Amino acid sequence: FAIDEYLKRAETMIKLEGRICILDDEFWLFAYEVLRVENENALKNCNGWSELSKKGVSFIKKEFQK
Protein backbone atom coordinates (compact mmCIF):
# COMPACT_ATOMS: atom_id res chain seq x y z
CA PHE A 1 0.00 0.00 0.00
CA ALA A 2 2.73 2.49 0.89
CA ILE A 3 4.49 2.14 -2.46
CA ASP A 4 1.22 2.98 -4.22
CA GLU A 5 1.08 6.26 -2.32
CA TYR A 6 4.73 7.00 -3.14
CA LEU A 7 4.09 6.22 -6.80
CA LYS A 8 1.04 8.51 -6.95
CA ARG A 9 3.02 11.33 -5.35
CA ALA A 10 5.98 10.84 -7.69
CA GLU A 11 3.71 10.86 -10.75
CA THR A 12 2.25 14.23 -9.72
CA MET A 13 5.75 15.71 -9.96
CA ILE A 14 5.84 15.23 -13.74
CA LYS A 15 4.93 18.50 -15.41
CA LEU A 16 4.22 19.13 -19.08
CA GLU A 17 5.84 22.24 -20.55
CA GLY A 18 4.89 22.50 -24.18
CA ARG A 19 5.69 19.06 -25.55
CA ILE A 20 8.34 18.24 -22.97
CA CYS A 21 7.76 16.37 -19.70
CA ILE A 22 9.97 17.40 -16.82
CA LEU A 23 10.39 16.47 -13.18
CA ASP A 24 9.73 19.92 -11.79
CA ASP A 25 9.82 19.67 -8.05
CA GLU A 26 12.26 20.21 -5.23
CA PHE A 27 11.87 16.48 -4.50
CA TRP A 28 12.95 15.39 -7.99
CA LEU A 29 15.33 12.83 -6.52
CA PHE A 30 12.48 11.05 -4.72
CA ALA A 31 10.34 11.13 -7.87
CA TYR A 32 13.13 9.85 -10.11
CA GLU A 33 14.03 6.93 -7.85
CA VAL A 34 10.41 5.85 -7.27
CA LEU A 35 9.51 6.10 -10.95
CA ARG A 36 12.75 4.41 -12.05
CA VAL A 37 11.84 1.34 -10.02
CA GLU A 38 8.03 1.32 -10.02
CA ASN A 39 6.97 2.95 -13.31
CA GLU A 40 9.85 3.46 -15.72
CA ASN A 41 7.37 4.29 -18.50
CA ALA A 42 6.52 7.52 -16.68
CA LEU A 43 10.12 8.65 -17.23
CA LYS A 44 10.13 7.65 -20.89
CA ASN A 45 9.04 11.08 -22.14
CA CYS A 46 10.73 13.15 -19.44
CA ASN A 47 13.49 15.33 -20.76
CA GLY A 48 16.85 13.78 -19.83
CA TRP A 49 15.51 11.44 -17.17
CA SER A 50 14.77 8.65 -19.62
CA GLU A 51 18.43 8.44 -20.62
CA LEU A 52 19.56 8.25 -17.00
CA SER A 53 17.05 5.53 -16.28
CA LYS A 54 18.03 3.51 -19.38
CA LYS A 55 21.66 3.63 -18.25
CA GLY A 56 20.68 2.38 -14.80
CA VAL A 57 21.72 5.57 -13.02
CA SER A 58 20.63 5.65 -9.40
CA PHE A 59 21.48 8.04 -6.61
CA ILE A 60 20.92 5.39 -3.95
CA LYS A 61 23.77 3.18 -2.77
CA LYS A 62 23.50 -0.34 -4.17
CA GLU A 63 23.21 -1.90 -0.69
CA PHE A 64 20.01 0.11 -0.08
CA GLN A 65 18.33 -0.83 -3.37
CA LYS A 66 15.94 -3.73 -3.59
mmCIF file of C-alpha atoms in Angstrom:
data_model
loop_
_atom_site.group_PDB
_atom_site.id
_atom_site.type_symbol
_atom_site.label_atom_id
_atom_site.label_comp_id
_atom_site.label_asym_id
_atom_site.label_seq_id
_atom_site.Cartn_x
_atom_site.Cartn_y
_atom_site.Cartn_z
ATOM 1 C CA PHE A 1 0.000 0.000 0.000
ATOM 2 C CA ALA A 2 2.727 2.493 0.895
ATOM 3 C CA ILE A 3 4.487 2.136 -2.455
ATOM 4 C CA ASP A 4 1.218 2.980 -4.223
ATOM 5 C CA GLU A 5 1.085 6.262 -2.318
ATOM 6 C CA TYR A 6 4.729 6.997 -3.137
ATOM 7 C CA LEU A 7 4.086 6.224 -6.799
ATOM 8 C CA LYS A 8 1.041 8.507 -6.952
ATOM 9 C CA ARG A 9 3.023 11.332 -5.353
ATOM 10 C CA ALA A 10 5.981 10.841 -7.691
ATOM 11 C CA GLU A 11 3.714 10.856 -10.752
ATOM 12 C CA THR A 12 2.252 14.226 -9.722
ATOM 13 C CA MET A 13 5.747 15.711 -9.963
ATOM 14 C CA ILE A 14 5.845 15.232 -13.739
ATOM 15 C CA LYS A 15 4.935 18.505 -15.409
ATOM 16 C CA LEU A 16 4.223 19.133 -19.076
ATOM 17 C CA GLU A 17 5.836 22.243 -20.554
ATOM 18 C CA GLY A 18 4.893 22.505 -24.183
ATOM 19 C CA ARG A 19 5.689 19.062 -25.549
ATOM 20 C CA ILE A 20 8.345 18.236 -22.966
ATOM 21 C CA CYS A 21 7.761 16.370 -19.704
ATOM 22 C CA ILE A 22 9.971 17.399 -16.822
ATOM 23 C CA LEU A 23 10.386 16.469 -13.184
ATOM 24 C CA ASP A 24 9.732 19.918 -11.788
ATOM 25 C CA ASP A 25 9.819 19.666 -8.052
ATOM 26 C CA GLU A 26 12.264 20.207 -5.232
ATOM 27 C CA PHE A 27 11.866 16.483 -4.499
ATOM 28 C CA TRP A 28 12.951 15.393 -7.987
ATOM 29 C CA LEU A 29 15.331 12.827 -6.516
ATOM 30 C CA PHE A 30 12.478 11.049 -4.719
ATOM 31 C CA ALA A 31 10.336 11.134 -7.871
ATOM 32 C CA TYR A 32 13.127 9.849 -10.112
ATOM 33 C CA GLU A 33 14.028 6.927 -7.848
ATOM 34 C CA VAL A 34 10.407 5.848 -7.266
ATOM 35 C CA LEU A 35 9.513 6.098 -10.955
ATOM 36 C CA ARG A 36 12.750 4.409 -12.046
ATOM 37 C CA VAL A 37 11.840 1.339 -10.021
ATOM 38 C CA GLU A 38 8.032 1.317 -10.022
ATOM 39 C CA ASN A 39 6.974 2.949 -13.307
ATOM 40 C CA GLU A 40 9.847 3.459 -15.722
ATOM 41 C CA ASN A 41 7.373 4.294 -18.503
ATOM 42 C CA ALA A 42 6.525 7.518 -16.679
ATOM 43 C CA LEU A 43 10.117 8.647 -17.227
ATOM 44 C CA LYS A 44 10.130 7.648 -20.893
ATOM 45 C CA ASN A 45 9.044 11.078 -22.139
ATOM 46 C CA CYS A 46 10.733 13.149 -19.442
ATOM 47 C CA ASN A 47 13.493 15.330 -20.764
ATOM 48 C CA GLY A 48 16.851 13.782 -19.834
ATOM 49 C CA TRP A 49 15.507 11.437 -17.170
ATOM 50 C CA SER A 50 14.774 8.654 -19.618
ATOM 51 C CA GLU A 51 18.435 8.438 -20.620
ATOM 52 C CA LEU A 52 19.562 8.254 -17.004
ATOM 53 C CA SER A 53 17.051 5.535 -16.282
ATOM 54 C CA LYS A 54 18.034 3.514 -19.376
ATOM 55 C CA LYS A 55 21.655 3.630 -18.248
ATOM 56 C CA GLY A 56 20.677 2.378 -14.796
ATOM 57 C CA VAL A 57 21.716 5.567 -13.017
ATOM 58 C CA SER A 58 20.626 5.646 -9.399
ATOM 59 C CA PHE A 59 21.478 8.044 -6.609
ATOM 60 C CA ILE A 60 20.925 5.386 -3.954
ATOM 61 C CA LYS A 61 23.770 3.178 -2.768
ATOM 62 C CA LYS A 62 23.504 -0.340 -4.166
ATOM 63 C CA GLU A 63 23.206 -1.898 -0.686
ATOM 64 C CA PHE A 64 20.011 0.108 -0.079
ATOM 65 C CA GLN A 65 18.331 -0.834 -3.369
ATOM 66 C CA LYS A 66 15.935 -3.728 -3.588
#
